[in-house]
Tab-separated table of C-alpha atoms and ligand atoms in Angstrom:
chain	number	residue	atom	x	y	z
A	1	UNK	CA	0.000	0.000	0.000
A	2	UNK	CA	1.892	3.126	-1.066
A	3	UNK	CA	1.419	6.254	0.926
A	4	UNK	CA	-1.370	7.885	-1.580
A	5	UNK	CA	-3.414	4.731	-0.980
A	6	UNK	CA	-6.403	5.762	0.159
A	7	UNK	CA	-6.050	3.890	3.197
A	8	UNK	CA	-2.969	5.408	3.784
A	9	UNK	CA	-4.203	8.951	4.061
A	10	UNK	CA	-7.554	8.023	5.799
A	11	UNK	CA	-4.682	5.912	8.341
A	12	UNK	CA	-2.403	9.797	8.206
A	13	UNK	CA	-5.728	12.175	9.080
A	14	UNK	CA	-6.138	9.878	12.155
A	15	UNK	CA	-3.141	10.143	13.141
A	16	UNK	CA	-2.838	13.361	13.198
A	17	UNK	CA	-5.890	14.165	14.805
A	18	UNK	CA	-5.122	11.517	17.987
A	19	UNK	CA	-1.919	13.357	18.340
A	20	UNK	CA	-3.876	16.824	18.338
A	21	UNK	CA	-6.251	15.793	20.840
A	22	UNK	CA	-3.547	14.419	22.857
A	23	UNK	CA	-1.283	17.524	22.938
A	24	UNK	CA	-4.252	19.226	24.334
A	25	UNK	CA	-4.863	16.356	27.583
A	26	UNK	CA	-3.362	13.589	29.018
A	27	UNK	CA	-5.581	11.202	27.870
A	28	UNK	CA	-7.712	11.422	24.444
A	29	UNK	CA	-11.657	10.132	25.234
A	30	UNK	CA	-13.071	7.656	22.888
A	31	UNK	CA	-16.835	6.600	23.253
A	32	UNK	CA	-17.360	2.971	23.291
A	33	UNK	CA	-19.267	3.124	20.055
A	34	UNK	CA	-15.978	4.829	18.329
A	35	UNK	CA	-14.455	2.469	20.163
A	36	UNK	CA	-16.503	-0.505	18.527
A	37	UNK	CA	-16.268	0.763	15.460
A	38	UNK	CA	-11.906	1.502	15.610
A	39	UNK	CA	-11.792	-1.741	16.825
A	40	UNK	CA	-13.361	-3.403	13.818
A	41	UNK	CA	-11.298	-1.415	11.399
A	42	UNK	CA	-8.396	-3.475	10.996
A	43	UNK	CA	-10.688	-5.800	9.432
A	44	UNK	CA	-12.717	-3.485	7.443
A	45	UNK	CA	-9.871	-1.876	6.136
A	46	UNK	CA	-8.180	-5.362	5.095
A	47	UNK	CA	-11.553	-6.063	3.155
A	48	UNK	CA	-11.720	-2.528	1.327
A	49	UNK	CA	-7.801	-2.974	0.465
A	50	UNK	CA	-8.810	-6.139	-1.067
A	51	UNK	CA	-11.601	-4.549	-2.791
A	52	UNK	CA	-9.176	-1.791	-3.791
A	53	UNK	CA	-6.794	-4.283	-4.916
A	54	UNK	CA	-8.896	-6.500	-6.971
A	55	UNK	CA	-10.183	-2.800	-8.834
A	56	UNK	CA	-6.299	-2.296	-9.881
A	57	UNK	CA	-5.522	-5.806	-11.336
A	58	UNK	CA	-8.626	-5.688	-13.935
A	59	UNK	CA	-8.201	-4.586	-17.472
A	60	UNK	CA	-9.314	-1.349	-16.572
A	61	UNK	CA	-10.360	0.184	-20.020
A	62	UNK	CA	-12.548	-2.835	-20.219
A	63	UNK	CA	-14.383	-1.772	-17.423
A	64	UNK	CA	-14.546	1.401	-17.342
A	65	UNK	CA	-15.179	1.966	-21.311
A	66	UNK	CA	-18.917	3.592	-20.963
A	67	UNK	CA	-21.793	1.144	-22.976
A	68	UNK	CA	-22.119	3.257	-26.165
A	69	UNK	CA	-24.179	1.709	-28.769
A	70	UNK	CA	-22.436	1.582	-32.602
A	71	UNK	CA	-24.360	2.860	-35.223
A	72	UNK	CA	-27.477	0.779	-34.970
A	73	UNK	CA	-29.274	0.894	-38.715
A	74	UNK	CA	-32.909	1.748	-37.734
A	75	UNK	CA	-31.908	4.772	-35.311
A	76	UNK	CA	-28.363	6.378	-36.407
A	77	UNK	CA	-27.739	9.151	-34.358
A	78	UNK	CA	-24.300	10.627	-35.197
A	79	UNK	CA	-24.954	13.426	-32.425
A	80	UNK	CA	-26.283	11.064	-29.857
A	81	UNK	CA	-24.764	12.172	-26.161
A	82	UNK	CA	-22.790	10.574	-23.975
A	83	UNK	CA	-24.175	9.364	-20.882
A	84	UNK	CA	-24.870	11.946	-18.482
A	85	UNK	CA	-21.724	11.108	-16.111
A	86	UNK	CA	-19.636	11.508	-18.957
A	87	UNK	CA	-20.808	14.683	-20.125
A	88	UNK	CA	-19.905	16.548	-16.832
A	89	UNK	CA	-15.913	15.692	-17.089
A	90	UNK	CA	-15.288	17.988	-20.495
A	91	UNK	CA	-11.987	18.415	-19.777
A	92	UNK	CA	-11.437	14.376	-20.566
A	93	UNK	CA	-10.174	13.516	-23.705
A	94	UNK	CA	-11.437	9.928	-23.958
A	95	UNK	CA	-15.070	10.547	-24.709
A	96	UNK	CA	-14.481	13.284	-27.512
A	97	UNK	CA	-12.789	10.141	-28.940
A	98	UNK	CA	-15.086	8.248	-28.454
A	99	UNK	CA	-17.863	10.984	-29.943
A	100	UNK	CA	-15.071	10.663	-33.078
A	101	UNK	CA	-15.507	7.035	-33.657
A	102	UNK	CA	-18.711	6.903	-33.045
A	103	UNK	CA	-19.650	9.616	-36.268
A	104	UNK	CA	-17.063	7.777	-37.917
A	105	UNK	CA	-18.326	4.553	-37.641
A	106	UNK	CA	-21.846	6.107	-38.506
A	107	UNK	CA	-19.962	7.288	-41.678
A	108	UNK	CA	-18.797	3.610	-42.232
A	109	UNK	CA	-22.625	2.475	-41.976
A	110	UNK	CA	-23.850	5.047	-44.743
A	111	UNK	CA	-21.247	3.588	-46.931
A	112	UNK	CA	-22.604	0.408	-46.875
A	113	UNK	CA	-26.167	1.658	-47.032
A	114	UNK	CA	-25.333	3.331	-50.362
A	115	UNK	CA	-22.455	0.743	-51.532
A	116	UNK	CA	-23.172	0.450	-55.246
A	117	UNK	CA	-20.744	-2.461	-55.129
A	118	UNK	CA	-23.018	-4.715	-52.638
A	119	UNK	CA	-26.128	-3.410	-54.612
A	120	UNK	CA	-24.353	-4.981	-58.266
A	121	UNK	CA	-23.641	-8.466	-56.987
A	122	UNK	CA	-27.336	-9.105	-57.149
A	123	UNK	CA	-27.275	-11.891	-54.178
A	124	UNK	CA	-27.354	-10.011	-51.190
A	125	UNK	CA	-30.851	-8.777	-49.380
A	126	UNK	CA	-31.301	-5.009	-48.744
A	127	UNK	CA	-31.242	-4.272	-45.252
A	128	UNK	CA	-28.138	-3.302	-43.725
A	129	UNK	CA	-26.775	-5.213	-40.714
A	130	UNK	CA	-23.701	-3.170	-39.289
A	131	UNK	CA	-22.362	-3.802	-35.435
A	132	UNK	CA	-23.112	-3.726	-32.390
A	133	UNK	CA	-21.115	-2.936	-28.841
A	134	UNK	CA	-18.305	-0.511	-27.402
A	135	UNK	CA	-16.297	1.635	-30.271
A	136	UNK	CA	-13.504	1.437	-27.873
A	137	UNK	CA	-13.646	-1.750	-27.499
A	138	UNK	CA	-10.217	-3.756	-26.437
A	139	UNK	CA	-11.776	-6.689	-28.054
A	140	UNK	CA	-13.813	-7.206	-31.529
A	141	UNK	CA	-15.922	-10.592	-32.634
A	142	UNK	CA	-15.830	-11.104	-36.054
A	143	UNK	CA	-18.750	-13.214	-37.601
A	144	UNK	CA	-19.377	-13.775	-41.845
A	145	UNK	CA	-22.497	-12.437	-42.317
A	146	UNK	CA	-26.354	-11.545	-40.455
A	147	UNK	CA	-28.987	-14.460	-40.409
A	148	UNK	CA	-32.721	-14.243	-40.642
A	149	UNK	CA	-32.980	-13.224	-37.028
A	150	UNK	CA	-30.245	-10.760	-37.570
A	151	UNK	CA	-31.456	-8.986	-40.235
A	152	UNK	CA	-35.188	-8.904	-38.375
A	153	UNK	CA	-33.490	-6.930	-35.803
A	154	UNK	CA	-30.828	-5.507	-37.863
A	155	UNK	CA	-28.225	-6.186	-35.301
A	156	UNK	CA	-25.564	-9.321	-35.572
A	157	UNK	CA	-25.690	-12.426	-33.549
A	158	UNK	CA	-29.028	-11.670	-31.821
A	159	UNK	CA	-30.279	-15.281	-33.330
A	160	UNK	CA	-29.500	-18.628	-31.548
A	161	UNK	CA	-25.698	-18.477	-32.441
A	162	UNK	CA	-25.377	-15.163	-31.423
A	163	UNK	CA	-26.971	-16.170	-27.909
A	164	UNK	CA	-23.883	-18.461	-27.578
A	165	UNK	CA	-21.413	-16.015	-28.287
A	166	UNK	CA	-23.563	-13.939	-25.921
A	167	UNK	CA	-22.692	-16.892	-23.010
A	168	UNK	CA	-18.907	-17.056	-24.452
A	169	UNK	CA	-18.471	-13.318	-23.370
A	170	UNK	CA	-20.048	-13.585	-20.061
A	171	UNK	CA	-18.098	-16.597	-19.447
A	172	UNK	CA	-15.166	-14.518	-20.022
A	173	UNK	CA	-16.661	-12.093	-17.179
A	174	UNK	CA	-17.830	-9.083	-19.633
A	175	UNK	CA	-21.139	-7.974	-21.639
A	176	UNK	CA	-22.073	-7.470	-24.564
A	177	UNK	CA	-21.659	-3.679	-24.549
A	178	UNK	CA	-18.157	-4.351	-23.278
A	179	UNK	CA	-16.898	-5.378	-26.607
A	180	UNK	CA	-17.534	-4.732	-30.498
A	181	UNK	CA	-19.462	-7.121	-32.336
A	182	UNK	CA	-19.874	-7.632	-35.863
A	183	UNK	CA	-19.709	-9.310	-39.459
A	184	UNK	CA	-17.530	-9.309	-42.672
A	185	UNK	CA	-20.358	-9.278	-44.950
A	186	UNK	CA	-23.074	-6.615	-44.072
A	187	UNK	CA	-26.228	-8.015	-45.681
A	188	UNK	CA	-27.857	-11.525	-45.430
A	189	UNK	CA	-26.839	-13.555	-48.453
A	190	UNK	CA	-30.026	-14.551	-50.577
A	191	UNK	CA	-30.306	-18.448	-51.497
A	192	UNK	CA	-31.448	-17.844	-55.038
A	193	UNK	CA	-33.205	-14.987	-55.800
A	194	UNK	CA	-34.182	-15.058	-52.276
A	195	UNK	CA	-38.263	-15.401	-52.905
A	196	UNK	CA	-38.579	-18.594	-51.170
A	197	UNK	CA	-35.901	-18.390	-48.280
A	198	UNK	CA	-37.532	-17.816	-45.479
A	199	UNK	CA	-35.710	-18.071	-42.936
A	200	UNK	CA	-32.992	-20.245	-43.667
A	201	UNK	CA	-29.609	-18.779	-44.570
A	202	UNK	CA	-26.297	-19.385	-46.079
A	203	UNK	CA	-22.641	-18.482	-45.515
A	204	UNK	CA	-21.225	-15.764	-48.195
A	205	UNK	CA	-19.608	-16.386	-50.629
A	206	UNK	CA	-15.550	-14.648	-51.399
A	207	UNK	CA	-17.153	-12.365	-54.280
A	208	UNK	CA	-19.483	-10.957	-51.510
A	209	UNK	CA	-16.403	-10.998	-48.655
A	210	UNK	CA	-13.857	-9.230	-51.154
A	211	UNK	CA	-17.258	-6.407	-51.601
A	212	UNK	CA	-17.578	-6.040	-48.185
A	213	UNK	CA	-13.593	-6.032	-46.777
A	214	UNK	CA	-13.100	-2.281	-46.516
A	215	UNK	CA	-15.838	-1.855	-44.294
A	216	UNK	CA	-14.666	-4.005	-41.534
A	217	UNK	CA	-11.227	-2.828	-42.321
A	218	UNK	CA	-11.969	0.499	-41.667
A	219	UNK	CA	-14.112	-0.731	-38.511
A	220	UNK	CA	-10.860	-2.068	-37.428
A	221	UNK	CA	-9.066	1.009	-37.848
A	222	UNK	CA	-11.326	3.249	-36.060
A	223	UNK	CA	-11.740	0.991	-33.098
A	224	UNK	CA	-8.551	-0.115	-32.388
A	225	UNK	CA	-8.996	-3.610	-30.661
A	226	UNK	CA	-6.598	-5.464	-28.909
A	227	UNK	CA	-7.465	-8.615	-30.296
A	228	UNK	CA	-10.140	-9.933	-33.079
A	229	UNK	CA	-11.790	-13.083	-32.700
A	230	UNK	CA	-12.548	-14.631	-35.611
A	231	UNK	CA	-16.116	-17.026	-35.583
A	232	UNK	CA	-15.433	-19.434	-37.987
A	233	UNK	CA	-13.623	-20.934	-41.387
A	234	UNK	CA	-15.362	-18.454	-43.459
A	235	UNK	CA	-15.217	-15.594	-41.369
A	236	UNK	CA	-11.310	-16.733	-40.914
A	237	UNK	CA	-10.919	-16.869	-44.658
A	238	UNK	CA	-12.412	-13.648	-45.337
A	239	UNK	CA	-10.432	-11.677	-42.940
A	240	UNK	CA	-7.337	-13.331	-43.386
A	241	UNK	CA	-7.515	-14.092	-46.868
A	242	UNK	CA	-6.397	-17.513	-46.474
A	243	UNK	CA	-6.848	-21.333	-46.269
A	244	UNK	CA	-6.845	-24.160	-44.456
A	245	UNK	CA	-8.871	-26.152	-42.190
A	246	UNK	CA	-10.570	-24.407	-38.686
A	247	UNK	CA	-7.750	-27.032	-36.797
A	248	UNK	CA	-4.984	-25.708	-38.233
A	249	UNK	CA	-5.786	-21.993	-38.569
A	250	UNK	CA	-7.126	-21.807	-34.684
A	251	UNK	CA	-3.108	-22.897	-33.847
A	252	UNK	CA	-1.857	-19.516	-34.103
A	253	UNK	CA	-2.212	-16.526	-33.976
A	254	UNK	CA	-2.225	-14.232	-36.821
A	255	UNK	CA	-2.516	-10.174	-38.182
A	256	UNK	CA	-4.893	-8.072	-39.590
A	257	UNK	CA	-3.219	-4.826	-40.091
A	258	UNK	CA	-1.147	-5.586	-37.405
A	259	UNK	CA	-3.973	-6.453	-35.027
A	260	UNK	CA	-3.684	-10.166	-33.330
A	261	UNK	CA	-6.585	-12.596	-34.510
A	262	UNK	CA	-7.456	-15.575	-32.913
A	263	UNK	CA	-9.775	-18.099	-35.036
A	264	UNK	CA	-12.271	-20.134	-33.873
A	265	UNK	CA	-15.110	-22.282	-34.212
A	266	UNK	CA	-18.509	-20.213	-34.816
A	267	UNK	CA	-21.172	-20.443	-32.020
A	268	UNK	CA	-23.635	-22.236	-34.578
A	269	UNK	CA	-20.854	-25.183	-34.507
A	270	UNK	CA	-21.483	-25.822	-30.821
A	271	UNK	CA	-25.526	-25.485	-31.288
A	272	UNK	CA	-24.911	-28.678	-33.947
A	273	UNK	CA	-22.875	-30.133	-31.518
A	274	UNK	CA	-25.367	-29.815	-28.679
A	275	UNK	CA	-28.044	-30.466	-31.580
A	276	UNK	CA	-26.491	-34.312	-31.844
A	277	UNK	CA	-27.167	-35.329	-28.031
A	278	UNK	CA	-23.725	-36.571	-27.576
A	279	UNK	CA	-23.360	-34.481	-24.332
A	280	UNK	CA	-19.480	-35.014	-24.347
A	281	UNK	CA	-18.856	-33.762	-28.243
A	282	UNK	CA	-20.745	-30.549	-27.113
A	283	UNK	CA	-18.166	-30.448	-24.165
A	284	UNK	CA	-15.136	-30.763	-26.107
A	285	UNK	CA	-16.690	-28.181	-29.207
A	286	UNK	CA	-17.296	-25.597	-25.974
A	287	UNK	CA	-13.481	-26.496	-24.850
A	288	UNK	CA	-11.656	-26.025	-28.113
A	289	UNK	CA	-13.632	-22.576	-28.650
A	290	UNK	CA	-12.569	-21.619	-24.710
A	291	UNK	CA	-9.061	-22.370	-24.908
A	292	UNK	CA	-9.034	-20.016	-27.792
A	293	UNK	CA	-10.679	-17.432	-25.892
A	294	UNK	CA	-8.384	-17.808	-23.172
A	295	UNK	CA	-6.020	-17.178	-25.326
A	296	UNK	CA	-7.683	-14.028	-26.339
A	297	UNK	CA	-7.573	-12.844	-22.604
A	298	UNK	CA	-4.245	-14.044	-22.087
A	299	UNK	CA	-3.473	-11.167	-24.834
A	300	UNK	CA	-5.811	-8.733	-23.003
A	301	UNK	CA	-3.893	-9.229	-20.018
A	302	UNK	CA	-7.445	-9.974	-18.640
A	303	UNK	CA	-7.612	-11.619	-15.186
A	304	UNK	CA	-8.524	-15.056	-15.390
A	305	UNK	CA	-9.561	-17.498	-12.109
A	306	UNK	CA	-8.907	-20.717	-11.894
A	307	UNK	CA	-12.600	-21.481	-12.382
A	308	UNK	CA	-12.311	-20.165	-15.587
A	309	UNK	CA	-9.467	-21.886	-16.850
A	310	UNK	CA	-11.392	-24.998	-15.888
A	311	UNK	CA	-14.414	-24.564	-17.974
A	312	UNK	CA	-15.487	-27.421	-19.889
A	313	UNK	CA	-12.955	-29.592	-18.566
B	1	URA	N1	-23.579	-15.750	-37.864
B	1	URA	C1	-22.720	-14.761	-38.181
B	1	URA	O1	-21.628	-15.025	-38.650
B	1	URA	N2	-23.091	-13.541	-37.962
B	1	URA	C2	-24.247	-13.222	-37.397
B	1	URA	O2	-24.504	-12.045	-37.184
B	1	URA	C3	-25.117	-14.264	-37.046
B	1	URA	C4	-24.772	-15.515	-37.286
């Protein structure tokens, strides 16, 4: 405990006010329910250093990043305010950033809503499914492209894969709004001419990756993650521009634009291994896809428990 701890001072103003009252009299009076209550500090104060203690050791722009919303299709508000606690610290640099990325990213999603390029390839449905989550985030999921559900709420993995990524991050002790979530390819992919799809869906394709690259590039760029997670061989292959098989590529860890990427499995692969009712395949699907993540918070610098390392074990 250093001598600005808080402790430390509170501990100093005591001090100096015992020694005040005791330059003035012989003895210094103490009522017995100070007394009670000086006699309990030591323990207190041992909890509240703990406390203190455990505050220090998180990944504090994790926590403390406020839960700003990314461009959301159906309500873009490039002027939307900060939260109100924010707003009364002006003189903070960190939120006029974040006001920055936020128009930018806004600028990103008007892009794609007008991208002439999307529009040509003919196989891609209208509505535009950008991201979701923290533009400061320290960490950014990466799927291929929105689903039925997803493009219903025009928000990525909201359907029963993204409910499972939605476990994967609380696992890992965050939300949602803690991180930045969202997809290579900004549009559902039509099967066909998309008539008679209903809600089934397919992966994209590279023609509709390579359209959609820059935006997630530039995503990249403006929020700055520590580490990308990759969901899956396509979403892998699009990012990385590369082959191989989800076992190999989920052995290292690779770049985009100098940002670390882990791969791993998509969410929907542990649904179809939960799907089979072979209880232990589902286990070991959830463990490969957590010791990847670990990995991810191992990069973080994250905290981990020994609980955690033991998930699905
Ligand atoms: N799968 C993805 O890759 N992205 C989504 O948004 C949903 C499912």
């Amino acid at each position: 405990m250093g001598e600005n701890h808080p402790i430390a001072s509170a501990l100093h103003l005591l001090g100096d006010i015992l020694e005040r009252e005791k330059s003035r009299s012989a003895s210094v009076h103490v009522s017995s329910e100070s007394y009670t209550r000086l006699s309990s500090l030591p323990g207190e104060l041992l909890q509240l250093n703990r406390r203190l203690s455990e505050k220090e050791k998180k990944p504090v722009e994790v926590e403390v990043k406020p839960e700003v919303k990314v461009a959301e299709p159906a309500d873009v508000q490039p002027n939307v305010e900060p939260r109100s606690s924010i707003e009364s610290a002006p003189e903070v640099g960190v939120e006029q950033d974040e006001k920055w990325i936020r128009k930018q990213l806004n600028e990103v999603y008007r892009k794609v809503k007008g991208s002439e390029e999307c529009r040509a390839l003919g196989t891609l449905f209208e509505t535009v499914v950008f991201a979701v989550g923290n533009p400061c985030a320290d960490l950014m999921f990466v799927g291929e492209a929105p689903g039925a559900e997803e493009e219903k709420q025009r928000k990525p993995f909201v359907g029963p894969a993204g409910q499972k990524l939605t476990q994967i991050i609380q696992a890992m002790g965050l939300s949602r709004d803690d991180v930045y979530i969202s997809n290579i390819v900004k549009f559902r992919p039509k099967k066909g001419d998309g008539r008679f799809q209903g809600s089934s869906n397919r992966k994209p394709d590279p023609t509709e990756m390579a359209a959609c690259i820059p935006f997630i590039r530039r995503e990249i760029e403006l929020v700055k993650p520590k580490v990308i997670v990759a969901l899956g061989l396509t979403a892998a292959e699009g990012l990385l521009e590369i082959g191989g098989t989800l076992s190999n590529l989920r052995n290292e860890t690779h770049s985009f634009d100098g940002v670390p990427v882990i791969v791993t499995y998509h969410p929907s692969y542990i649904l179809r291994q939960e799907g089979e009712g072979n209880p232990a395949k589902a286990k070991r699907a959830k463990r490969l896809v957590w010791e990847d993540i670990l990995r991810a918070m191992e990069i973080l610098g994250m905290p981990i428990s020994e609980k955690q390392r033991g998930y699905f074990t």
